Structures are given as C-alpha cells and as structure tokens.
Short mmCIF file of C-alpha atoms in Angstrom, two decimals:
data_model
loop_
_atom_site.label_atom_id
_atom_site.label_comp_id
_atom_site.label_asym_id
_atom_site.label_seq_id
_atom_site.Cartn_x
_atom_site.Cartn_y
_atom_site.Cartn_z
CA UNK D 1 14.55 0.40 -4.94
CA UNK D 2 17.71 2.18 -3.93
CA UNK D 3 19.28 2.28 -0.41
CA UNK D 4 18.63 5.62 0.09
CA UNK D 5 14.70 5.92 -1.44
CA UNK D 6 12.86 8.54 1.08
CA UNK D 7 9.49 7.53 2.51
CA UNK D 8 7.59 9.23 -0.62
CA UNK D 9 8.93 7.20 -3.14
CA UNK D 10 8.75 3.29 -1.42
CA UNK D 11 5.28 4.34 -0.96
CA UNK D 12 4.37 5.17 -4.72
CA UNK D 13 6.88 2.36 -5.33
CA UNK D 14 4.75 0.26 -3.41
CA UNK D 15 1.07 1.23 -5.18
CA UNK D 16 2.54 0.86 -8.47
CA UNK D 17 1.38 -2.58 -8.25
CA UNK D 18 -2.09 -4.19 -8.60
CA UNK D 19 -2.24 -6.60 -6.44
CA UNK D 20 -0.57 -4.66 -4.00
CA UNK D 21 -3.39 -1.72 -4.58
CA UNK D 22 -5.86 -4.12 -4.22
CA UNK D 23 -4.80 -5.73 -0.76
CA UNK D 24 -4.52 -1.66 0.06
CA UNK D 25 -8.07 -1.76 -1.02
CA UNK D 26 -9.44 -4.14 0.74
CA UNK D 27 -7.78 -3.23 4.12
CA UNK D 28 -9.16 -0.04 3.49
CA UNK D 29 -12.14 -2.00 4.54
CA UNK D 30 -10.44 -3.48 7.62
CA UNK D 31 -8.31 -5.73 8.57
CA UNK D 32 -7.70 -9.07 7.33
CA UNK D 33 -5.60 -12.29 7.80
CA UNK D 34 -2.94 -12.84 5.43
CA UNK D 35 -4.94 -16.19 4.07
CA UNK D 36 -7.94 -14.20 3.97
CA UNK D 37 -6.24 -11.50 1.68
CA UNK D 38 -4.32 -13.88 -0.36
CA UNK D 39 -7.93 -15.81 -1.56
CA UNK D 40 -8.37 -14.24 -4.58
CA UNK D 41 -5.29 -14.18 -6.30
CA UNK D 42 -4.24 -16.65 -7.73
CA UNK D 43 -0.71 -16.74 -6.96
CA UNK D 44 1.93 -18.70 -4.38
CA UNK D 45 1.79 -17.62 -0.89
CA UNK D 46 5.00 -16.87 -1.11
CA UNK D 47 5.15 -14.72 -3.97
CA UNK D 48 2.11 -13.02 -2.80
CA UNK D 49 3.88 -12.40 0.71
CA UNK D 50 6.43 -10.73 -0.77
CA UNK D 51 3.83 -8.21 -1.86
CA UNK D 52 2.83 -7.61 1.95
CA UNK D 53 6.66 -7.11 2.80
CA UNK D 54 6.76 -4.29 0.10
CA UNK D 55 3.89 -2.72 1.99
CA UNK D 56 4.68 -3.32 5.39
CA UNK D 57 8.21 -2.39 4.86
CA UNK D 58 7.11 0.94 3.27
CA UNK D 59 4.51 1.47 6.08
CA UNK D 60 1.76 1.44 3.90
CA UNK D 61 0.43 -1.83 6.10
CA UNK D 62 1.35 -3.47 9.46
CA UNK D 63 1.14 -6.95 10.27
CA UNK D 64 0.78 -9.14 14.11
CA UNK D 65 0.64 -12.57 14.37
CA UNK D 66 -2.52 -14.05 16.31
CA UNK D 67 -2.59 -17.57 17.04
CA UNK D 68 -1.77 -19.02 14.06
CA UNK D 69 -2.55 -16.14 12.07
CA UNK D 70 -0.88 -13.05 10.30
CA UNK D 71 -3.39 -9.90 10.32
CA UNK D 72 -2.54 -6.90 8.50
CA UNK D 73 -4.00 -3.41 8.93
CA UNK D 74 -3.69 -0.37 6.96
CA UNK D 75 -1.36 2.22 8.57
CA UNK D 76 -3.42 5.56 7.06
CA UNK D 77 -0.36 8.17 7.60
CA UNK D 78 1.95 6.73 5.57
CA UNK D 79 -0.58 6.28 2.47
CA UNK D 80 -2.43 9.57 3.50
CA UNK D 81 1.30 11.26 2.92
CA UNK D 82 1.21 10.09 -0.61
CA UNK D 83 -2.50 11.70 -1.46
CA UNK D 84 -1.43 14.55 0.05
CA UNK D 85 1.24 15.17 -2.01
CA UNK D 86 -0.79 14.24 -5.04
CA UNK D 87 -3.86 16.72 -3.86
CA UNK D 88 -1.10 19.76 -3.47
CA UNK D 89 0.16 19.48 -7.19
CA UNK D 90 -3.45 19.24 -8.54
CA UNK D 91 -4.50 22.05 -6.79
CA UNK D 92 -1.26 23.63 -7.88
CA UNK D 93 -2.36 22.93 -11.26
CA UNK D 94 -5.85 23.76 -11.03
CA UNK D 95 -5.39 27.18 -9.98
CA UNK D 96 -2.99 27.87 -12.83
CA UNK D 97 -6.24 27.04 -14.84
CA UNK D 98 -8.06 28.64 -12.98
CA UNK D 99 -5.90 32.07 -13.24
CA UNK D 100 -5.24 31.37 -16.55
CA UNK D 101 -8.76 31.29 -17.32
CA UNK D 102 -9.32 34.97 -15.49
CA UNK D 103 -6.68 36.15 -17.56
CA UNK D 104 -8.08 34.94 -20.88
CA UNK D 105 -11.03 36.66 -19.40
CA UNK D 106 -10.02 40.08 -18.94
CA UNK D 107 -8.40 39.77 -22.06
CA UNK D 108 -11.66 38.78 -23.95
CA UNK D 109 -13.07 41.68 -22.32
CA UNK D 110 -10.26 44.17 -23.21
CA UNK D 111 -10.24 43.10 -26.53
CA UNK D 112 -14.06 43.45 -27.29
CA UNK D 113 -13.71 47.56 -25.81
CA UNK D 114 -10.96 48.17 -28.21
CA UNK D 115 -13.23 46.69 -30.94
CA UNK D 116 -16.30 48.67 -29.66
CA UNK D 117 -13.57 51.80 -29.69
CA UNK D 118 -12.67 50.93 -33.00
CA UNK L 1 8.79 -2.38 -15.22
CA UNK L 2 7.24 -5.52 -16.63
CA UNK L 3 5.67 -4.95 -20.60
CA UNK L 4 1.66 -5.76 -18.99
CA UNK L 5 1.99 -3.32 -16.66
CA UNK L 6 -1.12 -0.98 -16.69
CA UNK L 7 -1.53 2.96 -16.87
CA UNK L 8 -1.66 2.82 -13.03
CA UNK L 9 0.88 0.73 -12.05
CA UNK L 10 2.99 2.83 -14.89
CA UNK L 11 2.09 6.40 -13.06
CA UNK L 12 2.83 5.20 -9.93
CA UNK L 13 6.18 4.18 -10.78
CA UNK L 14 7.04 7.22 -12.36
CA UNK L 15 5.88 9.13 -8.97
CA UNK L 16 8.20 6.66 -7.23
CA UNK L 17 11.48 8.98 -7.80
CA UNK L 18 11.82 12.38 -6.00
CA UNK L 19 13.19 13.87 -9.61
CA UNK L 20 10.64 12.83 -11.56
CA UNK L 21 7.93 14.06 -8.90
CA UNK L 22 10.06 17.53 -8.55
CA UNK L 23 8.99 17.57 -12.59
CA UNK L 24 5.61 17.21 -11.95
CA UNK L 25 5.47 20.25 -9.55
CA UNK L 26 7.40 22.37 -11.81
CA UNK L 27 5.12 21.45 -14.80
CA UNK L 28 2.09 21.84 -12.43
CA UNK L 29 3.11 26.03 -12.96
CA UNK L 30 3.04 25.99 -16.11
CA UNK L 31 5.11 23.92 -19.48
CA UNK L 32 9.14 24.36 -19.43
CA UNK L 33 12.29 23.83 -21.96
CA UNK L 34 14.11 21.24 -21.29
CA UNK L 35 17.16 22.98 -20.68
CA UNK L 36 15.01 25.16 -17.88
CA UNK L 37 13.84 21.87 -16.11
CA UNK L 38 16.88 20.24 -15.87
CA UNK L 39 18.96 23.33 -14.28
CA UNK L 40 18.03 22.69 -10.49
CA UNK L 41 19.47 18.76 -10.72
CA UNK L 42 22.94 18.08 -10.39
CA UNK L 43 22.34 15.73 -12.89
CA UNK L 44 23.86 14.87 -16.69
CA UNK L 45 21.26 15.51 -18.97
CA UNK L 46 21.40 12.14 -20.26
CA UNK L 47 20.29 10.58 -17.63
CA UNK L 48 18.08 13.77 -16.65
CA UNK L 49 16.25 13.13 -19.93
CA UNK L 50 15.67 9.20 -18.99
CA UNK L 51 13.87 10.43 -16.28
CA UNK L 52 11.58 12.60 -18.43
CA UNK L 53 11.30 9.74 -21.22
CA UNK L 54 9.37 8.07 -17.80
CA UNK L 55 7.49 10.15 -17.63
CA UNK L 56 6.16 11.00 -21.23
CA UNK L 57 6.10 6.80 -21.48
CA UNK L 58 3.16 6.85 -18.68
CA UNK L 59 1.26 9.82 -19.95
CA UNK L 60 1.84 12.06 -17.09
CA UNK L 61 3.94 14.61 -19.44
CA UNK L 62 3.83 15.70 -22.91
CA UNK L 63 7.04 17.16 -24.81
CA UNK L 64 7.15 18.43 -27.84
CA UNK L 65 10.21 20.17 -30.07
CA UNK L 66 9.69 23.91 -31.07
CA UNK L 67 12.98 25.65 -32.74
CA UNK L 68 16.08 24.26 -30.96
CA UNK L 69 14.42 23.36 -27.25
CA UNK L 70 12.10 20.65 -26.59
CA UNK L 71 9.25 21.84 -24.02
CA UNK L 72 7.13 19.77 -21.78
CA UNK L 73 4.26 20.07 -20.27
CA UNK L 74 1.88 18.22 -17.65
CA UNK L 75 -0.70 16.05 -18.99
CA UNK L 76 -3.37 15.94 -16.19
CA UNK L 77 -5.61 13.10 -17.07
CA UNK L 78 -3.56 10.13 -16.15
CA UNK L 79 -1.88 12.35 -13.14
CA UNK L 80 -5.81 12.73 -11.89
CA UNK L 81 -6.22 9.05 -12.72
CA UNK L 82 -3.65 7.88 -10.01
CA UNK L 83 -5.26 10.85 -7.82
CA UNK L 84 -8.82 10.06 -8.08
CA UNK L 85 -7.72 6.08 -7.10
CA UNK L 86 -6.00 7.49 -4.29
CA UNK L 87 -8.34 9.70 -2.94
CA UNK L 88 -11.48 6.68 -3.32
CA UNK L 89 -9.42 4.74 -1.13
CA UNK L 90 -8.80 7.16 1.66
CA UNK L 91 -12.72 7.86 1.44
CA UNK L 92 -13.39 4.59 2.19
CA UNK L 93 -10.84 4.31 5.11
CA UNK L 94 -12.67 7.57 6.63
CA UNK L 95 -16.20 5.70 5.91
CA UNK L 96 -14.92 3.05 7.93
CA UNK L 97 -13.82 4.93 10.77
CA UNK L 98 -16.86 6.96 10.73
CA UNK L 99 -18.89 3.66 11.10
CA UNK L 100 -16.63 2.36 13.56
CA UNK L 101 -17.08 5.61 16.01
CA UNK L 102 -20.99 5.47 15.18
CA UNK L 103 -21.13 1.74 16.38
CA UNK L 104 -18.55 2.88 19.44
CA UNK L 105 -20.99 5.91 20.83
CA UNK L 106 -23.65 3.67 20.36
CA UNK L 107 -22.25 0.89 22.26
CA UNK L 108 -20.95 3.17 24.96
CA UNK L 109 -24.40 4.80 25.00
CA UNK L 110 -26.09 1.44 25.76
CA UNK L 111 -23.53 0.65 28.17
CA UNK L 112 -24.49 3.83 30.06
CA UNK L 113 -27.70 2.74 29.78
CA UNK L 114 -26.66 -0.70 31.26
CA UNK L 115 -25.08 1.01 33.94
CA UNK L 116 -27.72 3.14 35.38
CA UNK L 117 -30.14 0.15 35.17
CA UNK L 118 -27.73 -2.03 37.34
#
C-alpha cells in the first residue's frame, strides 16, 4: 500500500484477504496465540506472520508476548471504523430506495386520478 | 490482486482506496456520467477510469454507455455481501463481550456473597 494510505483504506486493505478475515474471525471469539491461530492453515509460519503484521500494523489486531508465546487480540475500533463506514453508505442507499419508492407511489396514485378523471 | 482471489477479497480491495470509496457514496445517491463523477478528483481521467474499471471488475458498480456518456451505477448485492460479513463479525465480538460481563457480574456477585459470609 502507499506511504500515505489513511487508516480506512489499510483496514479494507487488510480484510481483503481470507486468511486474514478468518484470523479476524476467530479473534472475534477471543484471543489466541499465534500457534494456536496459525493451526489450520496450512501455510509457513512465516508467511502466515506476515498476515498478522498486516493486521496489527493496520490496528485491526494487537499482539504481547507471554512466556514463550505471541497472543493476539482484536482491537474492535479500528475494524468497527470500517463497518461503520460501510453501514452509512447502505443506509445512504437504502433510503434513496426507500424515497424512490414513495415517489413511484404518489405517482401511481396521481396517475390512476387522472385516469379515473379521464 | 492475485487471479483466485474471491468476490470478497475482490470488494474489499476495491474499498481499500479513498477514490474508489468516494464513488461508492456518490453512486449510493443515485447513478452518474462519467464525466459528472470524475469532476471532484484532481485526477486524469485515465487513470480516474482505472479506478472505476475496479470497481465494475468486483461487482460493486455497473456502467453502461447511453449516447456519448457512459453512466454508472451502484450494484448493491456484492457491496451488502462485504457488509453483511462485516457486520456478523462485529455481532459476534459484542456476543462475546456480553458473555464476558454476564460471567463478570456473576463472579463479582458471588464474591459479594463470599464476602459477607467471611
């Protein structure tokens, strides 16, 4: 991504993978060590660690080290910024529908008394 | 993007640029020309238009040529698509935090409990 990418766009950046959406997924559920998360894919550590950088680095995720472990969490603001710019526009676009429904409506209705007039 | 990627993955990419997302908005009021869309960038059309062919590529617009303009317009399925996945996974995060303050009143509860017994 470029240099100067806003917040906004690492994080769709970021879920426009699947594995990436589905370690969002499961630390939806809670947290998890790194090993833990990397189970079921089958795919080097250190490819799929690069995955976790995109997140973390986008602050879709944050990571500590525990021991010997790596757990990562979800960070909710970052991710909730996304679906809340996703939930404005199809609202936006619902109640276009939604108005241009009324207006087909009225219409309907206007028409029909001009052929009652008729 | 890499030639398997899904519908998803393909969405969320396109969301990943703050042109391409100003598009959506715009076509959330309603379909444009061209021409009409392109006017708030400070942009050359051909690369304005690359960022459109994104979008029509993913499914989240629809153009089509009438007289000498080309219009677009939203296509909401795959922009709900990316929107309902979203909005599952911050349900789930807000499940999990309602269990988690469920199991903490509880807890502190019995540990009130404890308390008075001691």
């Amino acid at each position: 991504m470029p240099y100067h990418s806003n917040p906004l766009d690492l994080a769709f950046h970021a879920l426009s993978d699947p594995t990436r959406r589905a370690v969002v997924s499961r630390l939806a559920d809670g947290e998890a060590a790194v090993s833990d998360l990397a189970e079921p894919f089958n795919m080097a550590l250190p490819s799929f660690t690069q995955h976790l950088k995109v997140l973390e680095d986008c602050g879709l995720i944050a990571s500590e080290k525990r021991g010997r472990s790596r757990w990562c969490r979800l960070v909710p603001e970052r991710f909730d910024e996304a679906a809340v710019w996703m939930e404005a526009e199809r609202r936006r676009w619902a109640g276009r529908l939604d108005r241009l429904e009324v207006y087909l409506d009225t219409k309907e209705e206007e028409d029909g008394r001009y052929q009652e007039s008729d």
